[in-house]
Short mmCIF file of C-alpha atoms in Angstrom, two decimals:
data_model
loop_
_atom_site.label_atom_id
_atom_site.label_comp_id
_atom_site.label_asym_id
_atom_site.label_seq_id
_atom_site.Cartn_x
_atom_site.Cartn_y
_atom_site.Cartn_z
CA UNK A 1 35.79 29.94 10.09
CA UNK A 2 37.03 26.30 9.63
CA UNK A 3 34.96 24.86 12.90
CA UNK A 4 31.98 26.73 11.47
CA UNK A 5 29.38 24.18 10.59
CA UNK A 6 26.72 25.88 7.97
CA UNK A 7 22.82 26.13 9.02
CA UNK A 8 20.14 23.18 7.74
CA UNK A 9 17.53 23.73 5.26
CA UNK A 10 15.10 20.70 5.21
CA UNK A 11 13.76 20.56 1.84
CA UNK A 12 11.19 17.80 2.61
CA UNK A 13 8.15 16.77 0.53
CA UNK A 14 4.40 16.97 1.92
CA UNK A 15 4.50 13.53 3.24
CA UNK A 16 8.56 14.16 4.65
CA UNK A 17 6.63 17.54 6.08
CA UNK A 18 3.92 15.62 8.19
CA UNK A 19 6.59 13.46 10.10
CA UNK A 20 9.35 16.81 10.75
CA UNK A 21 7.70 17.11 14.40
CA UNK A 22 9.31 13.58 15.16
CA UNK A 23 12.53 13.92 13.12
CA UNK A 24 12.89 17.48 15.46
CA UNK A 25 12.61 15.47 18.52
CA UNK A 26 15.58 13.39 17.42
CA UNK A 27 17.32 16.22 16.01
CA UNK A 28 17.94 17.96 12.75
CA UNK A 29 20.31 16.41 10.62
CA UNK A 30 24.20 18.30 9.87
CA UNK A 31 24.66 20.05 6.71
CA UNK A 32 26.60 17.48 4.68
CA UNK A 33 24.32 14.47 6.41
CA UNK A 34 21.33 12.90 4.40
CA UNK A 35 18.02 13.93 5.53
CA UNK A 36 16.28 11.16 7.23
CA UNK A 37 12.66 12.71 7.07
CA UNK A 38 11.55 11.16 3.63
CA UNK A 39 12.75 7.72 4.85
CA UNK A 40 11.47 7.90 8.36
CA UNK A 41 7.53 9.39 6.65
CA UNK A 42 7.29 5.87 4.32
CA UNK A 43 8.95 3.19 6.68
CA UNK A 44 6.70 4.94 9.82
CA UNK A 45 3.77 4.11 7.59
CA UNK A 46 4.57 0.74 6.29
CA UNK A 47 5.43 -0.17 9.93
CA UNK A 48 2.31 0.73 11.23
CA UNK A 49 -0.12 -0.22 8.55
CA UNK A 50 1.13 -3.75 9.03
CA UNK A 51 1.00 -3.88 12.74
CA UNK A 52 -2.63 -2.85 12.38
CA UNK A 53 -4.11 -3.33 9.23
CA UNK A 54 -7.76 -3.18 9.20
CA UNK A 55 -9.85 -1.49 6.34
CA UNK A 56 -12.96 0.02 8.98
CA UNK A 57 -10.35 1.16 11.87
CA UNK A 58 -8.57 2.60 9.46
CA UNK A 59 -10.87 5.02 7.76
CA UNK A 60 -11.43 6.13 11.36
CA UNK A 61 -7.98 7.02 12.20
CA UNK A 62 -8.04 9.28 8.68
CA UNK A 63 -11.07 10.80 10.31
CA UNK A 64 -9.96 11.06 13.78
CA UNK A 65 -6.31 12.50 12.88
CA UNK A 66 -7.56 14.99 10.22
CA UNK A 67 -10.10 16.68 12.34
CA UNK A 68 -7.23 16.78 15.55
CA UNK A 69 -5.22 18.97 12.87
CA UNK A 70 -8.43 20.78 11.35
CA UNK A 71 -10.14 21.76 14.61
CA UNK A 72 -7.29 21.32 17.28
CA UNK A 73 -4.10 22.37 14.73
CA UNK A 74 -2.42 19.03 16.43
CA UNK A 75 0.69 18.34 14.11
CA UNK A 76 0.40 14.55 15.49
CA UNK A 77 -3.41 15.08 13.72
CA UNK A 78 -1.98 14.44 10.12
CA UNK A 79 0.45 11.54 11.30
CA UNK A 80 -2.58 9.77 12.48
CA UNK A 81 -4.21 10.14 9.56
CA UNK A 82 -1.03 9.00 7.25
CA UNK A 83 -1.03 6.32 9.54
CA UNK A 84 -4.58 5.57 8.89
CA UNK A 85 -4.18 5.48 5.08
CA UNK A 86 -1.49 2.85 5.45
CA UNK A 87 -3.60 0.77 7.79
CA UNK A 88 -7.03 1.00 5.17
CA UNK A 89 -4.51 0.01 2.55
CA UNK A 90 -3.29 -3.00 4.75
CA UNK A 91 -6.75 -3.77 6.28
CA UNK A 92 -7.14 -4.96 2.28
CA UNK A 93 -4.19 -6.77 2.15
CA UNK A 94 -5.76 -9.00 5.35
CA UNK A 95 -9.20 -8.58 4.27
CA UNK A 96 -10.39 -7.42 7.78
CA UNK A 97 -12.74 -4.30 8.30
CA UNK A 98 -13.28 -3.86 11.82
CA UNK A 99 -12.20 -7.46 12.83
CA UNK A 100 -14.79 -8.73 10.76
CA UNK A 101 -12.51 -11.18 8.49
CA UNK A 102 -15.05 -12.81 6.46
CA UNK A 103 -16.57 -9.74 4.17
CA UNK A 104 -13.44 -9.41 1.97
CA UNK A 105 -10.94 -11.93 0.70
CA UNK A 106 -6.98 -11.65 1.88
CA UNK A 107 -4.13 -12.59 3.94
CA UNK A 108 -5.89 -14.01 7.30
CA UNK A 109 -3.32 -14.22 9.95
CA UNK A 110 -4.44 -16.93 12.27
CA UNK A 111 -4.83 -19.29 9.07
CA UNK A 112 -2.56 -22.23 8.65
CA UNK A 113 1.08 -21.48 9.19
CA UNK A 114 0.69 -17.82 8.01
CA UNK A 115 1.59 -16.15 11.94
CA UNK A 116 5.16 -18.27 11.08
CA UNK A 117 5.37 -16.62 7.52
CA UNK A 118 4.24 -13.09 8.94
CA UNK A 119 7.09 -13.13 11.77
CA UNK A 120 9.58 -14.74 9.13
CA UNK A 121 8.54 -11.71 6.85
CA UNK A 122 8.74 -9.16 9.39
CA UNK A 123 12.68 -10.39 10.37
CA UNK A 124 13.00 -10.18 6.51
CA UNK A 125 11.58 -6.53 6.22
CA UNK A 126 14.13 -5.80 9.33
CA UNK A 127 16.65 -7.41 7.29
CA UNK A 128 16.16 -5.21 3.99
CA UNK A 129 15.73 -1.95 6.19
CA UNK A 130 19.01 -2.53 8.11
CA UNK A 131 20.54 -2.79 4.71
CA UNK A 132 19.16 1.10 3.39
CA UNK A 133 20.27 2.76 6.47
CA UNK A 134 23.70 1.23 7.03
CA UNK A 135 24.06 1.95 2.75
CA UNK A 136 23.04 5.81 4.11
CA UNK A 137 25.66 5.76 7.00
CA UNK A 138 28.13 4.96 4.10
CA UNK A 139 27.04 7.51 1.69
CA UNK A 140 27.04 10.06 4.97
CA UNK A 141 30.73 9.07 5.57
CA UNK A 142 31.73 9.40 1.98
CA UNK A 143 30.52 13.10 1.92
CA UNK A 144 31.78 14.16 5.15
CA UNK A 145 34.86 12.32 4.05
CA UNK A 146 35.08 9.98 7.65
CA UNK A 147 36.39 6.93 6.25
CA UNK A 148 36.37 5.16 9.13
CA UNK A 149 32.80 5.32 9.42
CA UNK A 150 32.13 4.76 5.96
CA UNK A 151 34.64 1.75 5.14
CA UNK A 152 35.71 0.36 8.81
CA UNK A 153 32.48 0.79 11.43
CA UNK A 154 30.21 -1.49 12.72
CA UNK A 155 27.91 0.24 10.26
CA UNK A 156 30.32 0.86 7.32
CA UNK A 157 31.37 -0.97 4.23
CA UNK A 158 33.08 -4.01 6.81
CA UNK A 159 30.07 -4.18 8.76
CA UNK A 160 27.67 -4.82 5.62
CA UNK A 161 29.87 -7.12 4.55
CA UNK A 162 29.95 -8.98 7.77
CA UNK A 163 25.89 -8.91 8.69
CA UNK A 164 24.44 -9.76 4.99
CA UNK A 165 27.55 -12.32 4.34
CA UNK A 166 26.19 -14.09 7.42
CA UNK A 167 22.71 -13.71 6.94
CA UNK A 168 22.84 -15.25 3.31
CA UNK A 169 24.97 -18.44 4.50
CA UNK A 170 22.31 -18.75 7.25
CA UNK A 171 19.67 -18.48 4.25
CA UNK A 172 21.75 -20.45 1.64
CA UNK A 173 22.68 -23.13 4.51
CA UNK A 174 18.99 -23.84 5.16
CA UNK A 175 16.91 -23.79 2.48
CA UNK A 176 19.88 -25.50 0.10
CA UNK A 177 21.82 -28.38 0.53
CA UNK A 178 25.06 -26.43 0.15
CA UNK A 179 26.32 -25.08 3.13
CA UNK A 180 28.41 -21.79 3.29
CA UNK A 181 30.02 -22.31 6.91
CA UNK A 182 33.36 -23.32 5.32
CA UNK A 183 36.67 -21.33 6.29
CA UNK A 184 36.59 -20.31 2.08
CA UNK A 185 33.70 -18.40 2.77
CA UNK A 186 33.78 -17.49 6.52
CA UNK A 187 37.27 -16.23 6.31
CA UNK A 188 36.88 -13.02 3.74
CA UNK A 189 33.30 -12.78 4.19
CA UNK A 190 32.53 -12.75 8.04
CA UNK A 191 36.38 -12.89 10.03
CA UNK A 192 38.18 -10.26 7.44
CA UNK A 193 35.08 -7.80 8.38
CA UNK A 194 35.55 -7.97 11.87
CA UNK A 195 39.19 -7.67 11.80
CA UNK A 196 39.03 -4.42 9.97
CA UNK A 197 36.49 -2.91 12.62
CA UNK A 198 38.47 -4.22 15.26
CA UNK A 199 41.27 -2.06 13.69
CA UNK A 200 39.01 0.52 12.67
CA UNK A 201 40.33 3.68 14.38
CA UNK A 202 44.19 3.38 13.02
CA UNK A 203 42.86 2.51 9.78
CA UNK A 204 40.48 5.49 9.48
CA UNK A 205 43.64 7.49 10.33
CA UNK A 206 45.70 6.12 7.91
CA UNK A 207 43.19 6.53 4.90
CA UNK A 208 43.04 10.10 6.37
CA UNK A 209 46.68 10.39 5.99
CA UNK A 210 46.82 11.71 9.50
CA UNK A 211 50.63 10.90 10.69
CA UNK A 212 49.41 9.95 14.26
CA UNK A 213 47.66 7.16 12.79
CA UNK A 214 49.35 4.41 15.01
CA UNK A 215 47.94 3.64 18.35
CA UNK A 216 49.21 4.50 21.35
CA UNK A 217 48.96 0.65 22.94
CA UNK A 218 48.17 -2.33 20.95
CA UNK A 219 47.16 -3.64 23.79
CA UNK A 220 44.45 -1.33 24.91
CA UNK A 221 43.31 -1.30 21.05
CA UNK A 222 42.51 -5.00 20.80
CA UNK A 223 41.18 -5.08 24.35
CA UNK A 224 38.61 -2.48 23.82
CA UNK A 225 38.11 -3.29 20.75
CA UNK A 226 36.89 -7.12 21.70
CA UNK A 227 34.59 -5.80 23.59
CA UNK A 228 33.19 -3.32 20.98
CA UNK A 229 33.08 -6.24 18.26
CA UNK A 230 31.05 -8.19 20.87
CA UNK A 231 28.33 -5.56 21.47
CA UNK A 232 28.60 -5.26 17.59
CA UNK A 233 27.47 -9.14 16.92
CA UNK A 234 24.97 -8.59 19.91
CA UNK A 235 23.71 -5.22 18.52
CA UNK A 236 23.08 -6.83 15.21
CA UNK A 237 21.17 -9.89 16.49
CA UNK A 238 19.02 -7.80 18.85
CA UNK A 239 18.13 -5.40 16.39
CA UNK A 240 17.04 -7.81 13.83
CA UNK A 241 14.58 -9.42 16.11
CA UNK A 242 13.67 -6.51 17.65
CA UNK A 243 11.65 -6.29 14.08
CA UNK A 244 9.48 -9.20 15.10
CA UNK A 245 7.27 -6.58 16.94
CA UNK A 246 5.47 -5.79 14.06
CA UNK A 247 4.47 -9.27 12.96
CA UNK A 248 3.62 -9.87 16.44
CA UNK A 249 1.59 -6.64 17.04
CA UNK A 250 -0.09 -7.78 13.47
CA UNK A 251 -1.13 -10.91 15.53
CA UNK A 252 -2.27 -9.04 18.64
CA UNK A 253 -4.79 -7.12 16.75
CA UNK A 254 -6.40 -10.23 15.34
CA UNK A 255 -6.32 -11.75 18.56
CA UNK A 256 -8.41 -8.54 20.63
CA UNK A 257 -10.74 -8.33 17.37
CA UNK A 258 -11.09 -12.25 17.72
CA UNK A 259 -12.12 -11.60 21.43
CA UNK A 260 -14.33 -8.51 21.12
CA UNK A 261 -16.57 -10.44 18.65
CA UNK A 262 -16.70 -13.47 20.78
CA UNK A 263 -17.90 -10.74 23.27
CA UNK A 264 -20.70 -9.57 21.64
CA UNK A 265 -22.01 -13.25 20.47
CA UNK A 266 -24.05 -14.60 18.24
CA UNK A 267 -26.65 -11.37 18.58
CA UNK A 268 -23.59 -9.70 17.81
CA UNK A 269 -24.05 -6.70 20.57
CA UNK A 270 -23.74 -3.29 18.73
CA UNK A 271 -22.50 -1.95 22.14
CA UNK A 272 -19.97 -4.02 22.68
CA UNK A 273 -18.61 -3.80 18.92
CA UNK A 274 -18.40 -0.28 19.12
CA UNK A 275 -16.97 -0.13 22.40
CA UNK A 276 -14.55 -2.62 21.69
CA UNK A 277 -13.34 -1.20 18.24
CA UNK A 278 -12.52 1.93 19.98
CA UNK A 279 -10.96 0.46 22.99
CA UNK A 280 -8.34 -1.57 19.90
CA UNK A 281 -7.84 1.97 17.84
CA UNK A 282 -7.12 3.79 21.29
CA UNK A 283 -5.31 1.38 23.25
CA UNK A 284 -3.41 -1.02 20.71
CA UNK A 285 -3.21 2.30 18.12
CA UNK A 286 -1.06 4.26 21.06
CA UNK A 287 1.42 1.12 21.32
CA UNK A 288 1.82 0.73 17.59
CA UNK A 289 2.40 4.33 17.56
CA UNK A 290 4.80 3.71 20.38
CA UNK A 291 6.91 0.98 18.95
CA UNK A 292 7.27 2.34 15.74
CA UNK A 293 8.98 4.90 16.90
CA UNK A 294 10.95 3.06 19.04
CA UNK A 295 12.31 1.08 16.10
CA UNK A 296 12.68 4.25 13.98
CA UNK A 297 15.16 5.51 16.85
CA UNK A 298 16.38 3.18 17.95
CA UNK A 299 16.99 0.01 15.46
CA UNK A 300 17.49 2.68 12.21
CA UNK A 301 18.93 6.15 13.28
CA UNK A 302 21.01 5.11 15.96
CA UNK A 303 22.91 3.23 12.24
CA UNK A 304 23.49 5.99 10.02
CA UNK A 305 22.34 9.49 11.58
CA UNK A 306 24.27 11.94 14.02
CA UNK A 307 22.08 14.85 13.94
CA UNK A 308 23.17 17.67 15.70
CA UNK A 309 22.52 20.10 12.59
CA UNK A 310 21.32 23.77 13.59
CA UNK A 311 18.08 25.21 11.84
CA UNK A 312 18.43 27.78 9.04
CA UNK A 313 16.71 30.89 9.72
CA UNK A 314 16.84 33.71 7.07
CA UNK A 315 17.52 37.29 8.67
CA UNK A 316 14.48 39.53 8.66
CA UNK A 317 15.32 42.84 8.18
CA UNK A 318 12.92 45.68 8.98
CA UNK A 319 13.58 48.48 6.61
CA UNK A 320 10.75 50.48 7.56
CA UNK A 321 12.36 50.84 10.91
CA UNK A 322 13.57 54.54 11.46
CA UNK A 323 11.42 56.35 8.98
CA UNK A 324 8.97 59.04 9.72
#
C-alpha cells in the first residue's frame, strides 16, 4: 500500500471553480502538491485585463461570456466573462472605452515614454510571478519531502537564490552608482547557487540519507550537468522576457483601436466602429486568450507543478438495489 498515491479533492473557491476546465487540461494536481487553480484564476485575469484593457470592450465580453454559459452551458462562457471584468477594471486604469481615449482620464499608452515603462513593468510583473511559483515548488518539495527539488533545483532554494541575486545586482548596478558585479557578491550569491544545482542529484541523496548517494561517474555528473545549468541560465532569461507579451499585446490593442478610428474619420462611421470593435474583441481577444495560457503553462507550471494527481470520486452505493 506504500506506492498507493491517495485520490484529489479540489477544494477551490467560485473564482478557482470557473478556471478548473483549464487546470484539467494540464492535469490535476498530486495529493500532497499545492493546488494551482486559485493562483492560475487571479494571475489569468490580471494577465489579460492588462493586455486588453478597455472599459466598453469589456462590458461586452461580461455580456458575451455570461450568456455562452447561460444559453449554451459553455464552461469557457464564465472565463470570458472573468476575463471581461478584469479588462472593464483595466479599461479604467487606461482610460479607454472602446478605443476612444479621450472620455476618461488614465494611463494612455502611446504617451511619452509610457510603452518603455509598460514593457519595463510587464518584465517586472514576470519577475515577481517567477518568484511565487518557484516559492510554491519549494513549499511542494518540503511536503513531499524531495529535497532536491526544494533546496538544490533549478527551481529550488539555489535557484532563487541565483535568479533574484542576479536580477537585483542588475537593478542595484543600474539605477545606483554601486555596482554588485564584484567576486564578494557574485561568489555566494550567483556561482555557490549554481554549484549546488550542478551537484544537485548526490546532494538530494545525501539529505535523504539514501547510502547510494555518490554518483556513479563524476565525470558524466559534471558533463550533464553543464549542460543542464546552461539550459537553466537560458530557461530563466527566456522566460522572463517571454512576459513582455503582455505589455506588448497592451500596445497592439491601442494601435488597431488607433487604426479603426482613423478608419471611420472625422464623420466617425458608426459601421465601421462597430465592425471594427468586434473584429479587436474577436480577433485580438482569441490571442490574448491564447498567450495567457501559454504563459500560465508554460513560463509558471512547468516551475513548481507535476500534476499527475487522480480525481476523487466518492462510491455510490445503491441500497435500494435487490429489494422487492
Amino acid at each position: 500500500l506504500e506506492h498507493v498515491t491517495p485520490p484529489t479533492k479540489l477544494k477551490s473557491g467560485p473564482l478557482s471553480r470557473v478556471f478548473e476546465p483549464f487546470l484539467r487540461m494540464y492535469g490535476l494536481p498530486a495529493y500532497n502538491e499545492l493546488d494551482p487553480s486559485p493562483f492560475m484564476a487571479l494571475t489569468y485575469c490580471l494577465f489579460a485585463g492588462i493586455m486588453f484593457g478597455d472599459v466598453g470592450q469589456g462590458l461586452c465580453l461580461i455580456l458575451g461570456g455570461l450568456a455562452l454559459w447561460r444559453f449554451k452551458k459553455m464552461w469557457l462562457g464564465r472565463i470570458i466573462a472573468c476575463c471581461g471584468v478584469s479588462s472593464t477594471v483595466f479599461g479604467f486604469v487606461y482610460g479607454s472605452v472602446f478605443g476612444f481615449e479621450e472620455l476618461l482620464p488614465g494611463f494612455k499608452v502611446l504617451e511619452g515614454n509610457n510603452v518603455v515603462f509598460l514593457l519595463l513593468a510587464s518584465i517586472g510583473l514576470g519577475v515577481a510571478v517567477l518568484f511565487l511559483v518557484m516559492l510554491f515548488n519549494v513549499i511542494n518539495g518540503v511536503r513531499q519531502k524531495n529535497y532536491e527539488k526544494a533546496f538544490f533545483s533549478a527551481n529550488g532554494v539555489s535557484g532563487m537564490v541565483f535568479y533574484f541575486g542576479f536580477v537585483i545586482a542588475v537593478l542595484v548596478t543600474l539605477l545606483t552608482p554601486v555596482s554588485l558585479f564584484t567576486p564578494a557578491y557574485l561568489l555566494p550569491v550567483v556561482v555557490l547557487p549554481l554549484i549546488l544545482i550542478l551537484l544537485k542529484e548526490p546532494l538530494g541523496k545525501l539529505c535523504a540519507r539514501d547510502p547510494d548517494w555518490k554518483p556513479e561517474s563524476v565525470g558524466g555528473l559534471l558533463v550533464s550537468g553543464f549542460f543542464e545549468l546552461f539550459e537553466t541560465v537560458l530557461s530563466f532569461v527566456t522566460n522572463t522576457l517571454s512576459f513582455l507579451r503582455i505589455g506588448a499585446y497592451a500596445i497592439s490593442h491601442v494601435s488597431l483601436m488607433l487604426v479603426v478610428w482613423t478608419m471611420a474619420g472625422a464623420n466617425l462611421n458608426p459601421v465601421v466602429l462597430v465592425l471594427g470593435n468586434l473584429f479587436v474583441m474577436g480577433f485580438e481577444g482569441m490571442l490574448v486568450g491564447i498567450q495567457v495560457l501559454r504563459l500560465e503553462f508554460y513560463e509558471l507550471f512547468g516551475r513548481f507543478y507535476d500534476d499527475g494527481g487522480r480525481e476523487f470520486v466518492p462510491k455510490v452505493i445503491n441500497y435500494s438495489a435487490g429489494q422487492g
